[in-house]
Amino acid sequence: MSLRGGGPIEELAIPSGTTVEEHDVVVDGDVLVGGQSTVELGVRGRNVAIGERVSVGDDIEAEGDCRLDTWCSVDGNVLVGEDAYLGERVTVTGRLMVSGDLDIGDDVTIEEGFEANGWIVIRNPVPTIVFYFIVLSQLLRVGETDAADELAEALADGDDVRDPLLIPRSAEIADDAWRVSTPATVGDDCRLHGNLRAASIRVGERNEVFGSLRAREDITVGAETVIHGDVTTRGGTVTVEAGARVLGDVSAGDLVVYDGAEIQGTLRARGEMKLVQRTGPETVADEVEEGGGAEAGGSDGVDSEEPDGVDSEESDGVGDDDADPGDGPENETTESAREDDAPETDGESDAEGTAAVTADAGAATEGVESENDS
């Protein structure tokens, strides 16, 4: 089993309910940090595992176990509710408080001293939980799935399963920015501070992000999520779902905005701009395809640089009939009979299914209308 390479953590995964309180990242589940990362905030979680050569800029509080790998540095205190494992050459500028057992490696520096209520063993520690995971991976490798399930159930010990906070290798987590070179996923009901920089970003529902989103690939903003900044992607697709608010500009290769979304800045799309309106089970969309890109002002709705950029094929398909205002679903037979008797007309159609998007600087809302030349 190789210990080198890109590492097992392939993305930045922020679980639901994560909050940034003052200078700490607070999660309900576990915290796993990849090697050679910089975390300028404090960490509070259930079990905390820090990889090698990781720098933590504030206190670490773990309800369960805490593991600090070799060459880690913590600029603050380390408070552990159960057992602690410190590798070689770990530096803690504050105090180490352990309620359970303490395994500690060589050349460890704890400037304000330590206290442990259980056994204290000075060695190069290998935690028991790590040994269990090695056995579990070997069982899965040889195909012993039943034995692996039994071991996993024994390790769970009836505890509720919570999604962990995963920070990939060589990440930079600070109060002003979260920078990773992998995809990033944010759960629901989170409150985050700082700009988010990743390969691709997916933000769940009912979140509040005090910063901007920037990615090389796709970005998705979930329903009822508020972004206090810009949303920018180099060549991917930006999707803003219904009820989401972006208090800045949106720039993308392709842009998909659902009805009910609010964008207070400018919309820019190099490729296709799609405005989607949901009417019950059906979805109606207007597409603006521009060879040189499309741009929309914050209070003027969606303006196209080329008048012929609106695709009229969809309008021709749905607007061939002239519908009277009083007609309802019960008059479909009468309408079809009237169509057989009516003369054919070329080029006359009523544009239907126009999609609306709120893109204003205040509370103004304007629709997008599609008209065909008679």
Coordinates of C-alpha atoms in Angstrom, one line a residue:
M1 CA 0.0 0.0 0.0
S2 CA 1.7 3.2 -1.2
L3 CA 1.8 6.1 1.1
R4 CA 2.9 8.5 -1.6
G5 CA 1.1 10.2 -4.5
G6 CA -1.8 12.5 -4.7
G7 CA -3.5 11.2 -1.6
P8 CA -6.8 9.6 -1.0
I9 CA -8.7 12.9 -0.6
E10 CA -9.7 13.9 -4.1
E11 CA -11.9 16.9 -3.4
L12 CA -12.7 19.6 -0.9
A13 CA -15.9 18.3 0.8
I14 CA -17.6 20.7 3.2
P15 CA -20.5 18.8 4.9
S16 CA -23.9 20.2 5.6
G17 CA -24.2 22.4 8.7
T18 CA -20.6 23.6 8.6
T19 CA -20.0 27.1 10.0
V20 CA -17.1 29.5 10.4
E21 CA -17.3 31.1 13.8
E22 CA -14.8 33.9 14.4
H23 CA -11.6 32.1 13.6
D24 CA -12.7 28.4 13.8
V25 CA -14.2 25.9 11.3
V26 CA -16.9 24.0 13.2
V27 CA -18.3 20.7 12.0
D28 CA -20.5 18.0 13.5
G29 CA -18.5 15.1 12.0
D30 CA -14.8 14.3 11.5
V31 CA -12.1 16.5 10.0
L32 CA -9.5 15.0 7.7
V33 CA -6.7 17.3 6.4
G34 CA -4.3 16.1 3.6
G35 CA -0.6 16.6 3.9
Q36 CA 1.4 19.8 3.3
S37 CA -1.7 21.9 3.7
T38 CA -2.1 25.3 5.5
V39 CA -5.1 25.9 7.7
E40 CA -5.0 29.4 9.2
L41 CA -8.2 28.8 11.1
G42 CA -8.9 26.7 14.1
V43 CA -10.6 23.3 13.8
R44 CA -13.5 21.9 15.9
G45 CA -15.0 18.5 15.2
R46 CA -15.6 15.0 16.4
N47 CA -12.4 13.2 15.3
V48 CA -9.6 15.3 13.9
A49 CA -6.8 13.7 11.7
I50 CA -4.1 16.1 10.4
G51 CA -1.6 14.9 7.7
E52 CA 2.1 15.4 7.6
R53 CA 3.7 18.9 7.4
V54 CA 0.3 20.6 8.0
S55 CA 0.3 24.0 9.7
V56 CA -2.8 24.9 11.8
G57 CA -3.1 28.6 12.8
D58 CA -5.3 28.2 15.8
D59 CA -6.7 25.8 18.4
I60 CA -7.8 22.2 17.7
E61 CA -10.8 20.8 19.6
A62 CA -11.7 17.2 19.1
E63 CA -14.6 15.5 20.9
G64 CA -13.1 12.1 20.1
D65 CA -9.6 11.2 19.0
C66 CA -7.0 13.5 17.5
R67 CA -4.0 12.6 15.3
L68 CA -1.2 14.9 14.3
D69 CA 1.2 13.4 11.8
T70 CA 4.9 14.1 11.6
W71 CA 6.2 17.6 11.2
C72 CA 2.8 19.2 12.0
S73 CA 2.6 22.6 13.8
V74 CA -0.3 24.0 15.8
D75 CA -0.2 27.6 16.8
G76 CA -2.5 27.2 19.8
N77 CA -3.9 24.7 22.2
V78 CA -5.0 21.1 21.4
L79 CA -8.0 19.8 23.4
V80 CA -8.9 16.1 23.0
G81 CA -11.9 14.4 24.4
E82 CA -10.6 10.9 24.1
D83 CA -7.2 9.7 22.9
A84 CA -4.4 11.6 21.2
Y85 CA -1.6 10.5 18.8
L86 CA 1.3 12.8 18.0
G87 CA 3.9 11.9 15.5
E88 CA 7.6 12.8 15.4
R89 CA 8.7 16.4 15.5
V90 CA 5.2 17.8 16.1
T91 CA 5.1 21.4 17.5
V92 CA 2.3 22.8 19.7
T93 CA 2.8 26.4 20.8
G94 CA 0.0 26.1 23.4
R95 CA -1.1 23.4 25.9
L96 CA -2.1 19.8 25.2
M97 CA -5.1 18.5 27.2
V98 CA -6.1 14.8 26.7
S99 CA -8.9 13.1 28.5
G100 CA -7.8 9.6 27.5
D101 CA -4.5 8.0 26.5
L102 CA -1.6 9.8 24.8
D103 CA 0.8 8.3 22.3
I104 CA 3.6 10.7 21.5
G105 CA 6.6 10.4 19.1
D106 CA 10.2 11.6 19.3
D107 CA 11.2 15.2 19.3
V108 CA 7.8 16.6 20.0
T109 CA 7.6 20.2 21.3
I110 CA 4.7 21.3 23.6
E111 CA 5.6 24.7 24.8
E112 CA 3.0 25.1 27.6
G113 CA 3.1 21.5 28.8
F114 CA 0.6 18.6 28.5
E115 CA -1.8 16.7 30.6
A116 CA -3.4 13.2 30.0
N117 CA -5.8 11.3 32.3
G118 CA -4.9 7.9 30.8
W119 CA -1.7 6.1 29.7
I120 CA 1.2 8.1 28.3
V121 CA 3.4 6.2 25.8
I122 CA 6.4 7.9 24.3
R123 CA 7.1 6.3 20.9
N124 CA 6.4 6.7 17.2
P125 CA 2.7 6.1 17.4
V126 CA 0.5 4.0 15.1
P127 CA -3.1 4.4 16.2
T128 CA -5.3 1.4 16.5
I129 CA -7.9 3.0 14.2
V130 CA -5.2 3.2 11.5
F131 CA -4.5 -0.5 11.9
Y132 CA -8.2 -1.3 11.5
F133 CA -8.4 0.7 8.3
I134 CA -5.4 -1.1 6.9
V135 CA -7.0 -4.4 7.6
L136 CA -10.3 -3.2 6.1
S137 CA -8.6 -2.1 2.9
Q138 CA -6.9 -5.5 2.6
L139 CA -10.2 -7.3 3.1
L140 CA -11.8 -5.3 0.3
R141 CA -8.8 -5.9 -2.0
V142 CA -9.0 -9.7 -1.7
G143 CA -12.8 -9.6 -2.1
E144 CA -13.9 -10.5 1.4
T145 CA -16.8 -8.1 1.5
D146 CA -18.7 -9.9 4.2
A147 CA -15.8 -9.8 6.6
A148 CA -15.3 -6.1 5.7
D149 CA -18.9 -5.3 6.5
E150 CA -18.6 -7.0 9.9
L151 CA -15.5 -5.0 10.7
A152 CA -17.1 -1.7 9.6
E153 CA -20.1 -2.4 11.8
A154 CA -17.9 -3.1 14.7
L155 CA -16.0 0.1 14.2
A156 CA -19.2 2.2 13.9
D157 CA -20.3 0.9 17.3
G158 CA -23.8 2.2 16.7
D159 CA -22.8 5.9 16.2
D160 CA -24.7 7.9 13.7
V161 CA -22.8 8.4 10.4
R162 CA -21.9 12.0 9.6
D163 CA -20.1 13.3 6.6
P164 CA -16.6 14.5 7.3
L165 CA -14.9 17.7 6.4
L166 CA -12.3 16.7 3.8
I167 CA -9.4 19.0 2.9
P168 CA -7.2 17.8 0.1
R169 CA -3.4 17.8 -0.1
S170 CA -1.6 21.2 -0.4
A171 CA -4.8 23.2 0.3
E172 CA -4.8 26.7 1.7
I173 CA -7.6 27.5 4.1
A174 CA -7.8 31.0 5.5
D175 CA -10.4 33.5 6.6
D176 CA -10.1 35.4 3.2
A177 CA -9.9 32.4 0.8
W178 CA -10.2 28.6 0.5
R179 CA -7.8 27.5 -2.3
V180 CA -7.6 23.9 -3.6
S181 CA -6.6 22.4 -6.9
T182 CA -9.4 19.8 -6.8
P183 CA -13.2 20.0 -7.1
A184 CA -15.1 21.5 -4.2
T185 CA -18.5 20.5 -2.8
V186 CA -20.5 22.5 -0.2
G187 CA -23.4 20.8 1.5
D188 CA -26.6 22.5 2.8
D189 CA -27.2 25.0 5.5
C190 CA -23.6 26.2 5.7
R191 CA -22.2 29.6 6.6
L192 CA -18.7 30.2 5.1
H193 CA -16.3 33.2 5.1
G194 CA -13.8 33.7 2.3
N195 CA -13.5 33.3 -1.5
L196 CA -13.7 29.8 -2.8
R197 CA -11.2 28.8 -5.5
A198 CA -11.3 25.2 -7.0
A199 CA -11.3 23.2 -10.2
S200 CA -15.1 23.0 -10.1
I201 CA -17.6 24.1 -7.4
R202 CA -21.0 22.8 -6.4
V203 CA -22.8 24.7 -3.6
G204 CA -25.9 23.1 -2.1
E205 CA -29.1 24.7 -0.8
R206 CA -29.7 27.4 1.9
N207 CA -26.1 28.4 2.2
E208 CA -24.5 31.8 2.8
V209 CA -21.0 32.4 1.4
F210 CA -19.4 35.7 2.2
G211 CA -17.1 35.7 -0.7
S212 CA -16.8 34.9 -4.4
L213 CA -16.7 31.7 -6.4
R214 CA -14.1 31.1 -9.0
A215 CA -13.4 27.8 -10.9
R216 CA -11.8 26.5 -14.1
E217 CA -14.8 24.3 -14.8
D218 CA -18.5 24.2 -13.9
I219 CA -20.1 26.1 -11.0
T220 CA -23.6 25.3 -9.5
V221 CA -25.3 27.5 -7.0
G222 CA -28.2 25.7 -5.2
A223 CA -31.6 27.0 -4.4
E224 CA -32.0 29.6 -1.7
T225 CA -28.2 30.1 -1.5
V226 CA -26.8 33.6 -1.1
I227 CA -23.3 34.4 -2.6
H228 CA -21.9 37.7 -1.4
G229 CA -19.6 38.2 -4.4
D230 CA -19.0 37.3 -8.0
V231 CA -19.3 33.9 -9.7
T232 CA -16.7 33.3 -12.4
T233 CA -15.6 30.3 -14.4
R234 CA -13.0 30.2 -17.1
G235 CA -14.7 28.0 -19.6
G236 CA -17.4 26.0 -17.8
T237 CA -21.1 26.3 -17.2
V238 CA -22.6 28.4 -14.4
T239 CA -26.0 27.2 -13.2
V240 CA -28.0 29.4 -10.8
E241 CA -31.0 27.6 -9.5
A242 CA -34.4 29.0 -8.5
G243 CA -34.4 31.1 -5.3
A244 CA -30.6 31.7 -5.3
R245 CA -29.1 35.2 -5.0
V246 CA -25.8 36.3 -6.4
L247 CA -24.9 39.8 -5.1
G248 CA -22.3 40.3 -7.8
D249 CA -21.4 39.6 -11.5
V250 CA -21.7 36.3 -13.2
S251 CA -19.2 35.3 -15.9
A252 CA -19.1 32.0 -17.7
G253 CA -18.7 30.0 -20.8
D254 CA -22.3 28.9 -20.8
L255 CA -25.0 30.3 -18.4
V256 CA -28.1 28.6 -17.1
V257 CA -30.4 30.7 -14.9
Y258 CA -33.7 29.4 -13.5
D259 CA -36.8 31.5 -12.9
G260 CA -36.8 33.0 -9.5
A261 CA -33.0 33.5 -9.3
E262 CA -31.7 36.9 -8.5
I263 CA -28.5 38.3 -9.9
Q264 CA -27.7 41.9 -8.9
G265 CA -24.7 42.3 -11.2
T266 CA -24.0 41.8 -14.9
L267 CA -24.4 38.5 -16.8
R268 CA -21.7 37.5 -19.2
A269 CA -21.6 34.4 -21.3
R270 CA -19.1 33.5 -24.0
G271 CA -21.3 30.8 -25.4
E272 CA -24.9 29.9 -24.7
M273 CA -27.2 31.7 -22.3
K274 CA -30.3 29.8 -21.2
L275 CA -33.1 31.2 -19.1
V276 CA -35.3 28.4 -17.7
Q277 CA -38.8 28.8 -16.4
R278 CA -40.5 26.0 -14.6
T279 CA -44.3 25.7 -15.0
G280 CA -45.4 22.7 -13.1
P281 CA -44.0 19.4 -14.5
E282 CA -42.9 21.1 -17.7
T283 CA -39.9 23.3 -18.2
V284 CA -39.8 26.1 -20.8
A285 CA -36.5 27.6 -21.8
D286 CA -35.3 30.4 -24.0
E287 CA -31.8 30.2 -25.4
V288 CA -29.6 33.0 -26.5
E289 CA -26.7 31.7 -28.6
E290 CA -24.0 34.2 -29.5
G291 CA -20.9 33.4 -31.5
G292 CA -19.1 36.3 -29.8
G293 CA -20.7 36.0 -26.4
A294 CA -23.7 37.5 -24.7
E295 CA -23.9 40.1 -22.0
A296 CA -26.8 41.3 -19.9
G297 CA -26.9 44.4 -17.8
G298 CA -27.9 44.3 -14.2
S299 CA -31.1 46.4 -14.5
D300 CA -32.0 46.0 -18.2
G301 CA -32.8 42.4 -18.4
V302 CA -30.9 40.3 -20.9
D303 CA -29.6 42.3 -23.9
S304 CA -28.2 40.5 -26.9
E305 CA -25.5 42.1 -29.1
E306 CA -26.9 40.5 -32.3
P307 CA -30.6 40.9 -33.0
D308 CA -30.7 37.6 -34.8
G309 CA -29.2 35.7 -31.9
V310 CA -32.6 34.4 -30.7
D311 CA -33.3 31.0 -32.0
S312 CA -36.8 31.0 -33.5
E313 CA -37.2 27.3 -34.1
E314 CA -38.6 26.6 -30.7
S315 CA -41.0 29.5 -31.0
D316 CA -42.2 28.2 -34.4
G317 CA -42.8 24.8 -32.9
V318 CA -45.0 26.0 -30.0
G319 CA -46.7 29.1 -31.4
D320 CA -48.3 28.0 -34.8
D321 CA -51.8 28.4 -33.4
D322 CA -53.6 31.7 -32.6
A323 CA -55.2 31.1 -29.2
D324 CA -58.2 33.2 -28.1
P325 CA -58.1 34.7 -24.6
G326 CA -61.2 32.8 -23.6
D327 CA -60.1 29.4 -24.8
G328 CA -59.3 26.9 -22.1
P329 CA -58.4 23.2 -22.0
E330 CA -62.0 22.2 -22.7
N331 CA -62.0 24.0 -26.1
E332 CA -59.3 21.9 -27.7
T333 CA -61.7 20.2 -30.1
T334 CA -63.1 23.5 -31.2
E335 CA -59.7 24.9 -31.8
S336 CA -58.6 21.9 -33.9
A337 CA -61.7 22.3 -36.0
R338 CA -61.1 26.0 -36.5
E339 CA -57.5 25.2 -37.6
D340 CA -58.8 22.9 -40.4
D341 CA -61.0 25.7 -41.7
A342 CA -58.6 28.6 -41.3
P343 CA -56.2 29.6 -44.2
E344 CA -52.6 28.9 -43.7
T345 CA -50.4 31.9 -42.8
D346 CA -46.7 32.0 -43.1
G347 CA -44.5 33.5 -40.4
E348 CA -47.3 34.4 -37.9
S349 CA -46.8 32.9 -34.5
D350 CA -47.2 34.1 -30.9
A351 CA -44.1 33.7 -28.9
E352 CA -44.8 31.4 -25.9
G353 CA -42.8 30.1 -23.1
T354 CA -40.7 33.1 -22.5
A355 CA -38.4 32.6 -19.5
A356 CA -37.9 35.2 -16.8
V357 CA -34.9 35.9 -14.7
T358 CA -34.4 38.5 -12.0
A359 CA -31.2 40.3 -12.8
D360 CA -31.4 43.7 -11.2
A361 CA -29.4 46.1 -9.2
G362 CA -32.3 46.7 -6.8
A363 CA -35.6 44.9 -6.9
A364 CA -36.4 45.4 -10.6
T365 CA -37.5 42.4 -12.5
E366 CA -37.8 42.3 -16.3
G367 CA -38.6 39.4 -18.6
V368 CA -37.1 38.2 -21.8
E369 CA -39.4 38.4 -24.9
S370 CA -38.9 36.6 -28.1
E371 CA -40.7 37.9 -31.3
N372 CA -40.6 36.6 -34.8
D373 CA -40.9 38.9 -37.9
S374 CA -44.3 38.6 -39.5

